[in-house]
Structures are given as C-alpha cells and as structure tokens.
Short mmCIF file of C-alpha atoms and ligand atoms in Angstrom, two decimals:
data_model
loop_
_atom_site.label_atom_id
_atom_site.label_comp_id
_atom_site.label_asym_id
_atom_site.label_seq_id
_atom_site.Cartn_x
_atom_site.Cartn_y
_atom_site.Cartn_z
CA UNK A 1 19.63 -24.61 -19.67
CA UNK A 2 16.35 -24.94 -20.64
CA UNK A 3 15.41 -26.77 -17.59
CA UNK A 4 17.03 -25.08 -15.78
CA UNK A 5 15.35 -21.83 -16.25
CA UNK A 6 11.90 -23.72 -16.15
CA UNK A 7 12.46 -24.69 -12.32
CA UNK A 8 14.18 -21.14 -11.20
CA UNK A 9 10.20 -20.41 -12.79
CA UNK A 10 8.42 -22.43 -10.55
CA UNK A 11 10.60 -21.43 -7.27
CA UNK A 12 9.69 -18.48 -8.01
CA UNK A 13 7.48 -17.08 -5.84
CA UNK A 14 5.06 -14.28 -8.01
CA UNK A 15 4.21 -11.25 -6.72
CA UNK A 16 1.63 -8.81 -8.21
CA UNK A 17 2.25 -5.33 -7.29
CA UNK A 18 -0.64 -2.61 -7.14
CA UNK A 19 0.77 1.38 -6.94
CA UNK A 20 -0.82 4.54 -6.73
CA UNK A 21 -1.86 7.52 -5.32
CA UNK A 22 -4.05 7.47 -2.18
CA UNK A 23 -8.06 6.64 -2.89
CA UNK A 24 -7.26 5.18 -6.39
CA UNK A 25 -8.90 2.26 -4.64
CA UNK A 26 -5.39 -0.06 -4.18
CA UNK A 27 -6.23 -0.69 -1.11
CA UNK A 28 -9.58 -2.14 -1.61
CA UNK A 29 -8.55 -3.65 -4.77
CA UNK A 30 -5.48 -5.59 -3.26
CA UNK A 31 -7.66 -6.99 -0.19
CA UNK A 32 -9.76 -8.81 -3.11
CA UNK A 33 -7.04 -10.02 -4.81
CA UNK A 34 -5.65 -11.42 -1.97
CA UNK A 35 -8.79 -12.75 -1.03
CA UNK A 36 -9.61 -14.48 -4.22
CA UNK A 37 -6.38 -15.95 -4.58
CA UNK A 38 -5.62 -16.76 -0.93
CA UNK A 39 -2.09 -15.04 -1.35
CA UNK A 40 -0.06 -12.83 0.83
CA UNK A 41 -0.91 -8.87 1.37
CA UNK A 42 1.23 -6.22 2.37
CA UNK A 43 -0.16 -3.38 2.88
CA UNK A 44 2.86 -1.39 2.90
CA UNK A 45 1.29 1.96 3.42
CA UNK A 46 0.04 0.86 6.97
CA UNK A 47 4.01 0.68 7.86
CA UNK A 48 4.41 3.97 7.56
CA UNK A 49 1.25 5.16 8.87
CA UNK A 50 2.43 3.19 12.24
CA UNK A 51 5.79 4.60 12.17
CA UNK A 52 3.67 8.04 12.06
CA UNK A 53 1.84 7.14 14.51
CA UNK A 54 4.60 5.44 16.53
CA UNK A 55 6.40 9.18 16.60
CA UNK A 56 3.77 11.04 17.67
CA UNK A 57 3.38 8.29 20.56
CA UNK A 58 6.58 8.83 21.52
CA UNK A 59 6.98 12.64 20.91
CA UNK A 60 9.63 11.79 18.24
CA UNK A 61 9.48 15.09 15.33
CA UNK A 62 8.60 14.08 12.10
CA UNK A 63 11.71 15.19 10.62
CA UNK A 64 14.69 14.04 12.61
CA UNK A 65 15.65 11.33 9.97
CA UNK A 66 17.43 9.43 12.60
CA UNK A 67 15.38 8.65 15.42
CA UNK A 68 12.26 8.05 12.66
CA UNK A 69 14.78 5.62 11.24
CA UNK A 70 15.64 4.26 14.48
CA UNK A 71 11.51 4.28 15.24
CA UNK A 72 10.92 2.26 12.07
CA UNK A 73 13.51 -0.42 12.58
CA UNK A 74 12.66 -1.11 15.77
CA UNK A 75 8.65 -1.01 15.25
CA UNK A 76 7.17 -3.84 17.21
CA UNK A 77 4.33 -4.49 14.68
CA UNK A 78 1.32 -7.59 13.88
CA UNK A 79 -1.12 -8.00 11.25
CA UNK A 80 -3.97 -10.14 12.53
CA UNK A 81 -5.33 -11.39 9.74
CA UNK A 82 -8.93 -12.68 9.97
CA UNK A 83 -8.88 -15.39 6.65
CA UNK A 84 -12.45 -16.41 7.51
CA UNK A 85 -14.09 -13.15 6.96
CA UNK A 86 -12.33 -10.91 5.29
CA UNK A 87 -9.23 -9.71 4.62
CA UNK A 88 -10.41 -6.02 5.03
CA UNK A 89 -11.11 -6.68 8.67
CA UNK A 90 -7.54 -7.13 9.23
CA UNK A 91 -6.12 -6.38 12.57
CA UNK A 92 -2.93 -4.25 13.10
CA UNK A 93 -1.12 -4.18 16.38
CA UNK A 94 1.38 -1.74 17.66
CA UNK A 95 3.25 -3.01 20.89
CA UNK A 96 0.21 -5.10 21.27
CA UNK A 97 -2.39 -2.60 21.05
CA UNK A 98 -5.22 -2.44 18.42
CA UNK A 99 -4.10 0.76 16.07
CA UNK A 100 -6.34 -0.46 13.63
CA UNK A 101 -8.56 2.17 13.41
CA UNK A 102 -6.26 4.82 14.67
CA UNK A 103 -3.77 4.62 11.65
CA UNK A 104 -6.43 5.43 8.75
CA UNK A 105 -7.29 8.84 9.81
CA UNK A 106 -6.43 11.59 7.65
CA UNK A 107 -3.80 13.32 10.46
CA UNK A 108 -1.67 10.24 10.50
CA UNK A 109 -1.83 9.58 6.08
CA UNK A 110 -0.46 13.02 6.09
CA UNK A 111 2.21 12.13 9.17
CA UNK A 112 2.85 8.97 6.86
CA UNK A 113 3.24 10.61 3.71
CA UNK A 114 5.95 13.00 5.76
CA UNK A 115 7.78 10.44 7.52
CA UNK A 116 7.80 8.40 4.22
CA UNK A 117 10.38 11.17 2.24
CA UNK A 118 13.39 10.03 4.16
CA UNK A 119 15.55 7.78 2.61
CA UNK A 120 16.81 6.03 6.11
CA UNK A 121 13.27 5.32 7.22
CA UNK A 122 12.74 3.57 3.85
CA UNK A 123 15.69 1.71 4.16
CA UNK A 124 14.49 0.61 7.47
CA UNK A 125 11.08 -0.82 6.26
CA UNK A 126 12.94 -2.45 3.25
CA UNK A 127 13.71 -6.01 4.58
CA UNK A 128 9.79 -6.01 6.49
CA UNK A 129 8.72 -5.15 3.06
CA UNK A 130 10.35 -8.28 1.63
CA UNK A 131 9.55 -10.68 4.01
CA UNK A 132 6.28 -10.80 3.11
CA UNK A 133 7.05 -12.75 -0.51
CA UNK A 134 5.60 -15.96 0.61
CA UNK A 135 4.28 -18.98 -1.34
CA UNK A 136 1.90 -19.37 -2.63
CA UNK A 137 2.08 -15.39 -4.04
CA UNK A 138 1.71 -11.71 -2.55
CA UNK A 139 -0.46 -8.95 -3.69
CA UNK A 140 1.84 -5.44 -2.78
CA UNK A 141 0.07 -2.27 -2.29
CA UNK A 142 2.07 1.17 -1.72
CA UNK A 143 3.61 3.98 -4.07
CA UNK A 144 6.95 2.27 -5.14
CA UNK A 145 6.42 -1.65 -5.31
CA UNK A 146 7.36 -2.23 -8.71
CA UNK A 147 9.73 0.37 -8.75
CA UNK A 148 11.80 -0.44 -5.71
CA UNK A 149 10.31 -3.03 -3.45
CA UNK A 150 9.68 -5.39 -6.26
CA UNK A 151 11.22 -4.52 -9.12
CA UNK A 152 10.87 -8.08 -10.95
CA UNK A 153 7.13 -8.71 -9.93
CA UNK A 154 5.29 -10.52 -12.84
CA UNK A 155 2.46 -7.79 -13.01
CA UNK A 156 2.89 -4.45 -11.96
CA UNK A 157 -0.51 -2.45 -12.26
CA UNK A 158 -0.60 1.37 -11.66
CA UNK A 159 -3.91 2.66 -9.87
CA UNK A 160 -4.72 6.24 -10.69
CA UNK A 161 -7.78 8.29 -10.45
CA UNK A 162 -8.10 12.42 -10.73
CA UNK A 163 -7.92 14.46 -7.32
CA UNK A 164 -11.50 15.27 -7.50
CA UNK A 165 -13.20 11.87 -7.65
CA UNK A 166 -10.20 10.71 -5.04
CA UNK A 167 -11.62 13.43 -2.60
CA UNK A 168 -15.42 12.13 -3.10
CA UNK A 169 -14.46 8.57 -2.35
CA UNK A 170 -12.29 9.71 0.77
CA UNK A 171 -15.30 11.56 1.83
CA UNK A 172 -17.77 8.92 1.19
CA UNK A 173 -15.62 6.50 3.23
CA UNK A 174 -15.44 8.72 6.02
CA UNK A 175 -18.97 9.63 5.95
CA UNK A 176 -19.96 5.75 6.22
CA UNK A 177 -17.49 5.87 9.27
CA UNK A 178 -19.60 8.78 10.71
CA UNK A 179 -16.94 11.29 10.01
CA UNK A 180 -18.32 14.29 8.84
CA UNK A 181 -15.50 15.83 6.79
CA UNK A 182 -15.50 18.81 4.03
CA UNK A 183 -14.68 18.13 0.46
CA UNK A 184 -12.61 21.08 -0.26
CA UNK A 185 -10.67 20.55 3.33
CA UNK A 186 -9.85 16.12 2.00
CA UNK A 187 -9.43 17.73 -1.97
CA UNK A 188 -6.19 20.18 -0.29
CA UNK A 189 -5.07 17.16 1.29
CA UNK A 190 -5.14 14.99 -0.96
CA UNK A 191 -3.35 17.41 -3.50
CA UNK A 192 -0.43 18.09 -0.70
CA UNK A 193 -0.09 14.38 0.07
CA UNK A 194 0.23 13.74 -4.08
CA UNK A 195 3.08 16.22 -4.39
CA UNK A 196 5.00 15.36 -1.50
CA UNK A 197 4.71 11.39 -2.76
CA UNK A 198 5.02 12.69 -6.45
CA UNK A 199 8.18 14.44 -6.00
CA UNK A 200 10.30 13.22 -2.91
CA UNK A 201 14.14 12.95 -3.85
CA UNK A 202 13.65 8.78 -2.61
CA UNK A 203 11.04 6.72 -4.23
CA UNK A 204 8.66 8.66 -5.67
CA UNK A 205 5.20 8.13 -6.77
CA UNK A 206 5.85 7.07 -10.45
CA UNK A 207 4.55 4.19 -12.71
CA UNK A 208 7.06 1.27 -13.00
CA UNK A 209 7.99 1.28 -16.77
CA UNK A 210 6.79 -2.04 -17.55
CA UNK A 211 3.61 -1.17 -15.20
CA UNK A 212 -0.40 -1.01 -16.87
CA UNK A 213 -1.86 1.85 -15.81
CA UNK A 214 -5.29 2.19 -15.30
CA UNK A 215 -7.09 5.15 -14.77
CA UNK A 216 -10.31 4.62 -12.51
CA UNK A 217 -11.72 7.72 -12.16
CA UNK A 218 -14.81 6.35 -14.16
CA UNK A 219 -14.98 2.82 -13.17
CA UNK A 220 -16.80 0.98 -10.11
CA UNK A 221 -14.55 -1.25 -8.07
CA UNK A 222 -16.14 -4.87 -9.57
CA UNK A 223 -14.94 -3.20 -12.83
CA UNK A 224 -11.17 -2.23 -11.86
CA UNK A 225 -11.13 -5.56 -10.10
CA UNK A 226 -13.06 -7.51 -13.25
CA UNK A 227 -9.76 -6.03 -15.70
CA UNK A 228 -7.21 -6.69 -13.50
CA UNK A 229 -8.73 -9.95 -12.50
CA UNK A 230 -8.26 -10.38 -16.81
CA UNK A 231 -4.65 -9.12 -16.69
CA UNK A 232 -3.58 -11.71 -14.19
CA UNK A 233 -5.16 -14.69 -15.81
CA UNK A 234 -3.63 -13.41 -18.75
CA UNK A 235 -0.48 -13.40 -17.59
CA UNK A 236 0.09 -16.47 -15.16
O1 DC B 301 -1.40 4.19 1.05
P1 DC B 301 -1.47 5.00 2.31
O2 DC B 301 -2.42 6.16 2.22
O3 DC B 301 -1.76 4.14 3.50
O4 DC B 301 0.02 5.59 2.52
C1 DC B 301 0.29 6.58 3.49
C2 DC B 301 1.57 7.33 3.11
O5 DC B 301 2.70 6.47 3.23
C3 DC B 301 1.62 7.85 1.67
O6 DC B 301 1.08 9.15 1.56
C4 DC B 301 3.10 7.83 1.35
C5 DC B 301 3.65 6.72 2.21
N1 DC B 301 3.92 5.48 1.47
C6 DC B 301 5.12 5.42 0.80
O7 DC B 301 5.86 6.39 0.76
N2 DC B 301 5.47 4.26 0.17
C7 DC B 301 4.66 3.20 0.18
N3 DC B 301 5.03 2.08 -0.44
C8 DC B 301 3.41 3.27 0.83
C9 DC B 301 3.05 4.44 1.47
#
C-alpha cells in the first residue's frame, strides 16, 4: 500500500495554480515561475480573451451561449512559445494570425470577462485547459484553477491586490505600451470586470479553500515572487 501510494506520487504530474483578480500580477508572476522551473504555462485567461476576440471577428453576440460555445470548441488556437528569451514574449495565434497584442487590450478583457459567465463556453475550454498538465509540472493562471480546473494541484496560491493599486499598475503598463489611458476610466473597469468574475452563477472568482492568499497591494513583484518562490520549495 505503502508503495503503492509512493509511485501514484511520482506519476503524478504537480501543478501549481496561481488565481486572482486581473492586475494582481498572476500573470507576470506565473511567466517567472514557469521560467525558473522550465514547466508548463497556461495562461488560461488568454482563451477566453481569443474566444472574445474570435466573436467579434466573426460578428458572433457576446451572449448567445451557443454559438460562443460552439466558437470556443472549435477555436483554432497556438501558443508560440519563445523558451530562449522569455516566456513573456510568448506568441499567440488565432487561425494563424499573430493576436498577440490584439487580445490584451482593455475592450477584449472586458469581452473576455463577458463571454467567460456562461457555463457552456467553460465547458468548452475545459479539456484545452487540461491538456496542458505536462511533465515535468504546469504553472495555471486564471480565476478558478484550484477551484475547478485543478482542484487537486499541490499549491494553490490566491493573488489579490485592492482596485486602486490594480488600476495604477494597469495604467502604468499601458503607459509603457504608449497607451495613454485615464485612471478613473481603467479603476470603473476594473471594478465591473471584478463583479462580473466575483459573482457569475459558474466559477466564480473565489479563493480555493486550501488556497494561500496573498495580498500584494504593498509588495514589488521580486517580493510576491521571492514568497511564493518559499512556498513551493516548502512544499515539493
Ligand atoms: O486574466 P485575464 O484578464 O486575461 O482574463 C480575462 C477574463 O477572462 C476575466 O475577466 C474573466 C475570464 N477568465 C475566467 O473566467 N476564468 C479564467 N480561468 C481566466 C479568465
């Protein structure tokens, strides 16, 4: 028995998942992770920003369930993934062409976040979700990988960070981008996106149970990454 249970261990292929509202730095935090441990990322969020932007391609609405279902599960998608420089630099492909740049803006995470609230399209993402647990691990990022993608991943960390300091980083990254935005305009956002997320009927926004949550609103990014980087070795 005893044996037994160490080797179902060591098939088992670990998977760290990383939750949280939009701009609690997941995103940037999972890409390091990955990086330093040469595992897997999904970057699940980016599958429904390209269903988002897939519909409004295709003039499908964002709320007939159906054909957004239908969309999703049919989604011909690729993540290029540069390994020698950086995992950030990732390229994502719709029908072959470079979407990259065109699924981070602001219009489409607020598409994405709509989309996202139907249980169908969900279901439709599931098994794309899962695919990527590969060997040797996988970092998830989203809003409900240890609560329903995952649900036995050996660490499940909880990103948060208040609205306010979410808004200044959004703005600060789209500033660097040479996007001139306005803080109040990316602050209503940002509050709209968190309620639809927080309290959709399917999957909400909510900390796993057994999840650490870690409130960065006054920590730098080496520090978030310098704790978690503690919880893991901790842990494995
Ligand atoms: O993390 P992001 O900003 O790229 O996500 C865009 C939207 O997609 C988010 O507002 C809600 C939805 N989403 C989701 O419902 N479940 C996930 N696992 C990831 C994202």
């Amino acid at each position: 028995m005893k044996t037994e249970s160490v080797n179902k261990r060591q098939t088992e292929i670990p998977v760290i998942t990383l939750d949280g509202p939009g701009g609690s730095g997941k995103g940037t935090i999972a890409a390091r992770l990955a990086r330093r441990y040469d595992w897997e990322l999904l970057d699940s969020g980016a599958l429904y920003r390209l269903t988002a932007l897939a519909a409004l391609k295709k003039n499908i609405a964002l709320d007939s369930e159906n054909d957004l279902a239908k969309l999703a599960a049919s989604l011909e998608v690729r993540f290029a993934v540069n390994r020698d420089i950086s995992k950030l630099e990732s390229l994502v492909l719709l029908e072959d062409e470079d979407v990259t740049k065109a699924i981070r803006t602001e219009e489409i995470g607020v598409a994405a976040s709509k989309v996202a609230v139907f249980q169908k399209v969900r279901d439709a993402l599931l098994q794309r979700q899962k695919a990527f647990k590969v060997a040797p691990g996988l970092i998830a990022d989203g809003r409900d990988m240890g609560t329903v993608v995952f649900p036995s991943a050996k660490l499940k960390i909880y990103l948060t960070a208040s609205a306010a300091e979410r808004a200044k980083r959004r703005v600060r990254q789209l500033k660097d981008k040479g996007i001139g935005v306005s803080l109040p305009r990316i602050l209503s956002d940002i509050n709209a996106r968190d309620a639809r997320d927080m309290n959709r009927a399917v999957a909400p926004l909510v900390p796993a149970d057994d999840a650490v949550v870690i409130d960065t609103t006054e920590m730098g990014v080496d520090e978030v990454e310098k704790r978690i980087i503690e919880l893991i070795e901790g842990r494995f």
